[in-house]
Short mmCIF file of N, CA and C in Angstrom, two decimals:
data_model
loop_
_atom_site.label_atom_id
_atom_site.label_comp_id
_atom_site.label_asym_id
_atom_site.label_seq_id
_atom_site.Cartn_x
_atom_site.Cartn_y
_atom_site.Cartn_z
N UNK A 1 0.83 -1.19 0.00
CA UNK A 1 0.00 0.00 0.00
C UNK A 1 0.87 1.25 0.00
N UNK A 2 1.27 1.53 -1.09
CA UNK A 2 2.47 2.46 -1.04
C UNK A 2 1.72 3.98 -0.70
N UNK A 3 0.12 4.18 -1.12
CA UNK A 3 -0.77 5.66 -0.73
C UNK A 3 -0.82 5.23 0.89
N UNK A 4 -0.91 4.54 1.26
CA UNK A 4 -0.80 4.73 3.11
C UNK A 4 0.12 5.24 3.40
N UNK A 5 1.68 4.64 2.72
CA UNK A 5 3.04 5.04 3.25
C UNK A 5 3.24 6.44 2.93
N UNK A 6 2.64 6.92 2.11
CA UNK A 6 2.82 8.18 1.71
C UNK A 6 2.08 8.91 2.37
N UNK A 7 0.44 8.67 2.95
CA UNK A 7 -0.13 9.33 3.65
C UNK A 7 0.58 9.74 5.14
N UNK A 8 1.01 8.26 5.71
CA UNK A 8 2.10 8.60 6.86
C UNK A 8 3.34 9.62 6.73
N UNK A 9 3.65 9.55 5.82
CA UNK A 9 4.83 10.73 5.98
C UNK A 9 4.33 12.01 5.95
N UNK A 10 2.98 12.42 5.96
CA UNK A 10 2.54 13.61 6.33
C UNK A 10 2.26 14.09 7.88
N UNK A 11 2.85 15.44 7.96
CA UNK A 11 2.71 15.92 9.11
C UNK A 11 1.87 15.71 10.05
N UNK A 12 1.87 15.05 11.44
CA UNK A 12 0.28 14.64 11.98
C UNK A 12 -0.51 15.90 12.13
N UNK A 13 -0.51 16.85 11.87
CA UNK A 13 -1.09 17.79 12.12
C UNK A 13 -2.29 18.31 10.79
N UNK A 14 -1.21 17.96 10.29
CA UNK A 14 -1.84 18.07 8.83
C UNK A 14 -2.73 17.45 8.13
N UNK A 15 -2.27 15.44 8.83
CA UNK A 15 -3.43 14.83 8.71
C UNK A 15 -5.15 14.80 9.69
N UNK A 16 -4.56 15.38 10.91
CA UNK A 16 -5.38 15.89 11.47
C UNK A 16 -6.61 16.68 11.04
N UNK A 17 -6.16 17.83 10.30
CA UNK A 17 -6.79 18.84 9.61
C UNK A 17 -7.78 18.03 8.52
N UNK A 18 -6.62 17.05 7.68
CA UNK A 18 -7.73 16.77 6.80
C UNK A 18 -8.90 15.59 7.00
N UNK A 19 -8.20 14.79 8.10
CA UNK A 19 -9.75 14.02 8.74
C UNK A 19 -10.11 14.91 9.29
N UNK A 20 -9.99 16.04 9.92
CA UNK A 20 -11.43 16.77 10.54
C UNK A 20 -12.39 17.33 9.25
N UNK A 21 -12.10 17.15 8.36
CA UNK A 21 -12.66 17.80 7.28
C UNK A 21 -13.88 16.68 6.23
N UNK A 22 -13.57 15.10 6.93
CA UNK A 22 -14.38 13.95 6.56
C UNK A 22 -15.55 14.09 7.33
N UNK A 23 -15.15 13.00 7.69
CA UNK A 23 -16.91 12.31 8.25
C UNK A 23 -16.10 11.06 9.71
N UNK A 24 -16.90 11.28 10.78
CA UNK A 24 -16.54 10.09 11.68
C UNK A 24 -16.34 8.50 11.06
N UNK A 25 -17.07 8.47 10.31
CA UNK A 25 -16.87 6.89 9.31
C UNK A 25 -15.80 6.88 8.68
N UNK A 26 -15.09 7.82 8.20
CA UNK A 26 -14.24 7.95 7.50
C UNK A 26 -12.89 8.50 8.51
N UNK A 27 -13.19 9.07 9.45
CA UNK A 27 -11.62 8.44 10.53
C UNK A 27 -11.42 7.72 11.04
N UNK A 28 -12.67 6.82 11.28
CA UNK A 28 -13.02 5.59 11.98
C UNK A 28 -12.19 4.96 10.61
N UNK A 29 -12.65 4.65 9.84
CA UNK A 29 -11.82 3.59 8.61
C UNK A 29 -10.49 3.79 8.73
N UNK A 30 -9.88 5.29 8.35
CA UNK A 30 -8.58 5.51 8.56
C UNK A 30 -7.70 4.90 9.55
N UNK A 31 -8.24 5.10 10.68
CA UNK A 31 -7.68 4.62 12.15
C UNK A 31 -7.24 2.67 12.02
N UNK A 32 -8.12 2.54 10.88
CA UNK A 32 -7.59 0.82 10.87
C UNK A 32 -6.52 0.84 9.85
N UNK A 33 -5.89 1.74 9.21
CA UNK A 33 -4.62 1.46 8.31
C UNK A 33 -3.77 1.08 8.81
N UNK A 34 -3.14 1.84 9.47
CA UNK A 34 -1.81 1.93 10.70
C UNK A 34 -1.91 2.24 11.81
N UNK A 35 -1.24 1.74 12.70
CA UNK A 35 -1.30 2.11 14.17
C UNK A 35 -0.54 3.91 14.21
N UNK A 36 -0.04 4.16 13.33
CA UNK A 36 0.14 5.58 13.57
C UNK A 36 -0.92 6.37 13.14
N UNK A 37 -2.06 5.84 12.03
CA UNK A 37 -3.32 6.88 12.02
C UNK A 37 -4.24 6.53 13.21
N UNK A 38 -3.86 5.57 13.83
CA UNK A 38 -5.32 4.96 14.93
C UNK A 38 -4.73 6.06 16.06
N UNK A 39 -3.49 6.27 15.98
CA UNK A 39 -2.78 7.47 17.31
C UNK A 39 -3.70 8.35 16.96
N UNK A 40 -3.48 8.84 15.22
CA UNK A 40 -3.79 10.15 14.90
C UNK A 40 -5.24 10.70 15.05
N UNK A 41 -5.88 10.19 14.70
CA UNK A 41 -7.29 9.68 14.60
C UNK A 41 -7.55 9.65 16.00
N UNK A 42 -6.95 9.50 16.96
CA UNK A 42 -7.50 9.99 18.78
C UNK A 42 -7.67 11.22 18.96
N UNK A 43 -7.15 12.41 18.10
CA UNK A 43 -6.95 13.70 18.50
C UNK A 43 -8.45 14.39 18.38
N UNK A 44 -8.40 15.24 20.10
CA UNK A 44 -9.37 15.89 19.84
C UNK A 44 -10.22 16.94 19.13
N UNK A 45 -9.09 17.06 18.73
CA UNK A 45 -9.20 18.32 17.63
C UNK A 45 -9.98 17.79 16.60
N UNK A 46 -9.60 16.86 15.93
CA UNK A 46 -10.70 15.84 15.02
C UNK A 46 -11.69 15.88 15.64
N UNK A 47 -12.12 14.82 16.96
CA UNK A 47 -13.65 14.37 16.95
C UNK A 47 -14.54 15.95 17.52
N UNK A 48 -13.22 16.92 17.91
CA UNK A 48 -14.09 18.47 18.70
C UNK A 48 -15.26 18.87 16.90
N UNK A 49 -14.57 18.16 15.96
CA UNK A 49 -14.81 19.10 14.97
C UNK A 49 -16.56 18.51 13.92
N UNK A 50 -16.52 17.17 15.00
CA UNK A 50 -17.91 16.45 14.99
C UNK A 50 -18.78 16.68 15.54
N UNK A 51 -18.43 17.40 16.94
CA UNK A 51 -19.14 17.70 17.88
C UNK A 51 -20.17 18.50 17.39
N UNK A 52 -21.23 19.05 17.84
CA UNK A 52 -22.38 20.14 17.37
C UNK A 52 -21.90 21.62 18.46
N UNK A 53 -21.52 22.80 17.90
CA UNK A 53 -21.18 23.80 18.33
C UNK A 53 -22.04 23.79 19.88
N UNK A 54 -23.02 23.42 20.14
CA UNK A 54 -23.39 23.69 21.68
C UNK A 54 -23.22 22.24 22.19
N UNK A 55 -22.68 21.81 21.84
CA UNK A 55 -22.25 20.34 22.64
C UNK A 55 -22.26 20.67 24.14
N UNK A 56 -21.51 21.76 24.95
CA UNK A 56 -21.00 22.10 25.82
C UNK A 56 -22.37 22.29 26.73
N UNK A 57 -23.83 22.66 26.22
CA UNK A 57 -25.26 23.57 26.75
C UNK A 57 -25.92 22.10 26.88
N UNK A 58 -25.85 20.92 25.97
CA UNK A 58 -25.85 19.76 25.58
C UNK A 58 -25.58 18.75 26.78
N UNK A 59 -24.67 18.89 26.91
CA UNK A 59 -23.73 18.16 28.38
C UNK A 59 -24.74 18.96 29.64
N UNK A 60 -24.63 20.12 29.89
CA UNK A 60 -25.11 20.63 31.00
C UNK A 60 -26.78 20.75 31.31
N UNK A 61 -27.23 20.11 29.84
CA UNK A 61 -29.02 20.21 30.03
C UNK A 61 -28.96 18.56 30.55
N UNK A 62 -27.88 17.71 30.12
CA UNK A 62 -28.22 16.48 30.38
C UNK A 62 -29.19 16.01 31.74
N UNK A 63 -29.67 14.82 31.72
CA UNK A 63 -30.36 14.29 32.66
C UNK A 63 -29.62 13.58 33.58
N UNK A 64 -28.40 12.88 33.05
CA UNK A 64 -27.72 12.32 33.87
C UNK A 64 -26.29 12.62 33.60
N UNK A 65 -25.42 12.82 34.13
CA UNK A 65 -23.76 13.12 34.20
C UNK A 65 -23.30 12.31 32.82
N UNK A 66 -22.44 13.30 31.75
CA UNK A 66 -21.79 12.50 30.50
C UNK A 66 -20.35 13.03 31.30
N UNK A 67 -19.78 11.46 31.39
CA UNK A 67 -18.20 11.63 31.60
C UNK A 67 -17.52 11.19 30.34
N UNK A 68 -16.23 11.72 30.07
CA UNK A 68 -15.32 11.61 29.13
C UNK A 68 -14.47 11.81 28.95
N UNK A 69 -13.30 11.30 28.71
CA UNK A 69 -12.13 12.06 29.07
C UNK A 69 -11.30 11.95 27.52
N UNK A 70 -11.98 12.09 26.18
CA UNK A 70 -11.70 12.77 25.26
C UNK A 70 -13.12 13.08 24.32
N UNK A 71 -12.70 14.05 23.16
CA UNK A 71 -14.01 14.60 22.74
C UNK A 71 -13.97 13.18 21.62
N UNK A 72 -13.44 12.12 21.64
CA UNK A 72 -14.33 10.87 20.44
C UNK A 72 -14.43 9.94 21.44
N UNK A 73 -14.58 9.83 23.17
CA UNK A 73 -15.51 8.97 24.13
C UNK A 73 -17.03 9.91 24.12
N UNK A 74 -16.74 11.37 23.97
CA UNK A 74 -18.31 12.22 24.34
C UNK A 74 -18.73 11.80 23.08
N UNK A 75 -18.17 12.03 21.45
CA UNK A 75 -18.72 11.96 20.76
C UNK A 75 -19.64 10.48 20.85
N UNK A 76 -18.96 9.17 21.09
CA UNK A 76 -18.99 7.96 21.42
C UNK A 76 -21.08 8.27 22.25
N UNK A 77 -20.50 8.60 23.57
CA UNK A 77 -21.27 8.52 24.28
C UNK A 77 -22.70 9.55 23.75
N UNK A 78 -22.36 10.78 23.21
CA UNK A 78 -23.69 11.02 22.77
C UNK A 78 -24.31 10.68 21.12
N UNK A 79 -23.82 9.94 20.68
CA UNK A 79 -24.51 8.72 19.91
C UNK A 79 -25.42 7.90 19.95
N UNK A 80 -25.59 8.08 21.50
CA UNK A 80 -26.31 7.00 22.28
C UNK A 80 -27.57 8.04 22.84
N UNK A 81 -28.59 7.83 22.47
CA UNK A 81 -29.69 8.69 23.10
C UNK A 81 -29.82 9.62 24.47
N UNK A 82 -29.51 11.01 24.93
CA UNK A 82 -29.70 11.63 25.96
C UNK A 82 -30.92 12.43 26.33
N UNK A 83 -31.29 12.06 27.75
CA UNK A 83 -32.09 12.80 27.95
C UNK A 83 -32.10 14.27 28.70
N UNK A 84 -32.68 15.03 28.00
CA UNK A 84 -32.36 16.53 28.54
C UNK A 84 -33.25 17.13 29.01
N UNK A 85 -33.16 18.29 29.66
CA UNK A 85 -33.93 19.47 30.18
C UNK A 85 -35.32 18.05 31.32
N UNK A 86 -34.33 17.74 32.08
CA UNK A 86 -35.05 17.13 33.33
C UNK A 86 -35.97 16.24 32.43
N UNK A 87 -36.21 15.52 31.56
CA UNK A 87 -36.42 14.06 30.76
C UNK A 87 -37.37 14.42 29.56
N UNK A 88 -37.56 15.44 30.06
CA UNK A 88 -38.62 16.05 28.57
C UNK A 88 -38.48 16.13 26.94
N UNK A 89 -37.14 16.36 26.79
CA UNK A 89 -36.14 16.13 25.80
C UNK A 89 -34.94 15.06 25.33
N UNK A 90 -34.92 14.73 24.20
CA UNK A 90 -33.85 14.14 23.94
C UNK A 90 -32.90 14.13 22.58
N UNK A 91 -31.76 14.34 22.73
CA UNK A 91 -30.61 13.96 21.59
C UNK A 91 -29.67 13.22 21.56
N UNK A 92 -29.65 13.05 20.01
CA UNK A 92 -28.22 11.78 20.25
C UNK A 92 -27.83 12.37 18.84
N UNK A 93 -26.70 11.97 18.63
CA UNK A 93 -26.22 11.99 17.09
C UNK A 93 -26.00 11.02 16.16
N UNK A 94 -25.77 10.79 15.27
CA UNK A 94 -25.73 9.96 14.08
C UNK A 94 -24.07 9.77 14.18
N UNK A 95 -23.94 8.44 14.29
CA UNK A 95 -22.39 7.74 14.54
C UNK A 95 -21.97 7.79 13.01
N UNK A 96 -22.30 7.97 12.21
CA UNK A 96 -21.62 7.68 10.24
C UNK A 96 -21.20 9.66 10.29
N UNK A 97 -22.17 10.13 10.56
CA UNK A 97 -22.45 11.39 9.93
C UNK A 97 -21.82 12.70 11.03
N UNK A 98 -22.27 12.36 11.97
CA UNK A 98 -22.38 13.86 13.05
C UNK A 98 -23.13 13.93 12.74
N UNK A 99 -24.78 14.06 12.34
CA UNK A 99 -25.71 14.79 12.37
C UNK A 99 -26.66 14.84 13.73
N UNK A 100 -27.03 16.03 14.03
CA UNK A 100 -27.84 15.94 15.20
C UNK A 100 -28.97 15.85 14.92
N UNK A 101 -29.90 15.01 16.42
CA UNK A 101 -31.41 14.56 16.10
C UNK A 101 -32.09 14.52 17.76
N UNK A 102 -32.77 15.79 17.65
CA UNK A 102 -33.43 16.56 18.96
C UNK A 102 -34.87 15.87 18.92
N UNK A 103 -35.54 14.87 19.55
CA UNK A 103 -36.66 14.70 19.78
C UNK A 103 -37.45 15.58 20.99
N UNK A 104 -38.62 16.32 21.12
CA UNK A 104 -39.20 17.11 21.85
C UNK A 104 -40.61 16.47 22.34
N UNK A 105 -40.68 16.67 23.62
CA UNK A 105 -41.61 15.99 24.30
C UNK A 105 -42.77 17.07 23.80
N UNK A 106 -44.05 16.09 23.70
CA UNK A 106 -45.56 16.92 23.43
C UNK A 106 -45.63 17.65 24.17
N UNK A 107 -44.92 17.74 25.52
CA UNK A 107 -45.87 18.68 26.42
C UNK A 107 -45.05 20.06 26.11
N UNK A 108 -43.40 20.03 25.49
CA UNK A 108 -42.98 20.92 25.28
C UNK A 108 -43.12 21.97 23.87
N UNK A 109 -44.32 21.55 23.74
CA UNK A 109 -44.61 22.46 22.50
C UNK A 109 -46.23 23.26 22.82
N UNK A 110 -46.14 24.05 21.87
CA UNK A 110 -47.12 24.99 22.20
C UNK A 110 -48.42 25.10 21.03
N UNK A 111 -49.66 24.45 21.64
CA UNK A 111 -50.62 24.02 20.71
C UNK A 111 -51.55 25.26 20.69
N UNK A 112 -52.10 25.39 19.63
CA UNK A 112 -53.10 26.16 19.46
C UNK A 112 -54.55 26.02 19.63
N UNK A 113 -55.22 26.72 20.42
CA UNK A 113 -56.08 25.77 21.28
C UNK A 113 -56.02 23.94 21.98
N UNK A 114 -54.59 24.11 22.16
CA UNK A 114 -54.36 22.91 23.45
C UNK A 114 -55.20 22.67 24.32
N UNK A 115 -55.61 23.83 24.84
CA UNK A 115 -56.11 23.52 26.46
C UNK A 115 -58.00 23.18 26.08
N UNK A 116 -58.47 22.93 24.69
CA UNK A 116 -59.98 22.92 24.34
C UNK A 116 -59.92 21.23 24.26
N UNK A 117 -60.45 20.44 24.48
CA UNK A 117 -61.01 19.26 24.33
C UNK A 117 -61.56 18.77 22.96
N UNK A 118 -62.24 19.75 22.23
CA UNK A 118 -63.04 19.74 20.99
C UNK A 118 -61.77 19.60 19.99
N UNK A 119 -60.38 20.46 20.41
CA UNK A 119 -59.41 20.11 19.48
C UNK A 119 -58.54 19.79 19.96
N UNK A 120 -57.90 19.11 21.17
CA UNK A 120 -56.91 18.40 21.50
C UNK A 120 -56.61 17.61 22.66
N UNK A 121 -56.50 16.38 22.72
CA UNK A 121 -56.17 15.53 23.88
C UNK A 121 -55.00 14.48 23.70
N UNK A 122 -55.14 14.23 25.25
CA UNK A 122 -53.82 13.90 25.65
C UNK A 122 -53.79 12.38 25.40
N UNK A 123 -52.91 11.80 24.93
CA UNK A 123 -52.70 10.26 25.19
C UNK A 123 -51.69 9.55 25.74
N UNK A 124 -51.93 9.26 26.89
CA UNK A 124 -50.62 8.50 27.28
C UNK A 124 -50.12 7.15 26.61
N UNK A 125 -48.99 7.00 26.39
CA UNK A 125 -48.20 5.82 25.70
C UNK A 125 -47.42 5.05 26.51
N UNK A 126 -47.72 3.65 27.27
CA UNK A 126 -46.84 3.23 28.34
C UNK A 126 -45.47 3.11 27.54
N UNK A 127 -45.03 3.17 26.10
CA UNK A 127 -43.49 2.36 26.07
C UNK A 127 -43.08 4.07 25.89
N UNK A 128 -43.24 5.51 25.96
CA UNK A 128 -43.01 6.67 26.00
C UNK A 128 -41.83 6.71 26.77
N UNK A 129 -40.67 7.16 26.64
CA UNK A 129 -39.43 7.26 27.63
C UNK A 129 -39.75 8.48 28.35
N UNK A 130 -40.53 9.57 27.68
CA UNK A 130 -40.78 10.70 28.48
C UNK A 130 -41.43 10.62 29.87
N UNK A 131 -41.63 11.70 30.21
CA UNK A 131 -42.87 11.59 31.91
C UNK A 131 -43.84 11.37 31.22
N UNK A 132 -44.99 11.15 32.33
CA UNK A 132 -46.36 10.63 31.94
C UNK A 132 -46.94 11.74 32.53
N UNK A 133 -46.68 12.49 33.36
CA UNK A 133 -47.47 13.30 34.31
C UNK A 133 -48.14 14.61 33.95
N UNK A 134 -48.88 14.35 33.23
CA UNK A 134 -49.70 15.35 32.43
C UNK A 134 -50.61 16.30 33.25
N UNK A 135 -50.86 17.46 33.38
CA UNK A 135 -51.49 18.26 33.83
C UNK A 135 -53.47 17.82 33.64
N UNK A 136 -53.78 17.04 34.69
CA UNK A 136 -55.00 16.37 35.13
C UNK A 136 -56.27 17.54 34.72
N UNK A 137 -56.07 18.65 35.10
CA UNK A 137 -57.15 19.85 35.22
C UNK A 137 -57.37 20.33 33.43
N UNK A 138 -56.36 20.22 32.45
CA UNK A 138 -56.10 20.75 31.23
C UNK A 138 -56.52 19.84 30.01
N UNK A 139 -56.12 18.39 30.32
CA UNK A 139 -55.75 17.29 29.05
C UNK A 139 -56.23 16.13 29.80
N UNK A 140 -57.24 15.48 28.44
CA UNK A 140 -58.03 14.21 28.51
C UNK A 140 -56.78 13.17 28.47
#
């Protein structure tokens, strides 16, 4: 594989730059060439660059403590469905892509004539990860 050997003799910094400029699938692949891209391919600077700019508001709405002690274990870990803003909310990201995907609890949205019966009621769903605890006085 003489394009690997050649890719290695580039500056790690440099290769840095240009996997931050892929896709997580695609440093993830890299990282299996050589044990010197699987080094390279740890840097946070790469997976910071997967992250979603409020990652940081992300972590601190969480429901439960995200520990990590680099940004491709957080990336890792929020891949995996979180629940936010005290369980009402949730995001995770897309492990191929980085793309983010915010699901919003019903109760956190704002209906237009919500509170009328004639046009809107409530249904509870036992397999719902959200709360159940719906405002009794408002919603059928």
């Amino acid at each position: 594989m003489a394009g690997a050997e050649q890719f290695n003799e580039l500056p790690e910094d440099c290769i840095s730059t240009i996997l931050s400029l892929t896709s997580p699938k695609d440093t993830i692949s890299f990282s299996l060439v050589s044990s010197f891209l699987q080094s390279v391919t740890a840097s946070d600077f790469i997976w910071e660059t997967f992250l979603p700019s409020d990652y940081n508001q992300i972590i601190d709405k969480s429901v439960t403590p995200l520990n990590y002690s680099s940004k491709k274990e957080l990336f890792v870990r929020l891949c995996n469905s979180s629940l936010l803003d005290g369980g009402n909310n949730s995001f995770a990201l897309e492990k191929s892509s980085g793309k983010t995907s915010y699901i919003i609890s019903a109760e956190e949205l704002s209906i237009l004539h919500g509170e009328e019966p004639d046009h809107w009621t409530w249904k509870s769903v036992a397999e719902s990860r959200f709360d159940h605890s719906f405002p009794s006085n408002s919603y059928k």
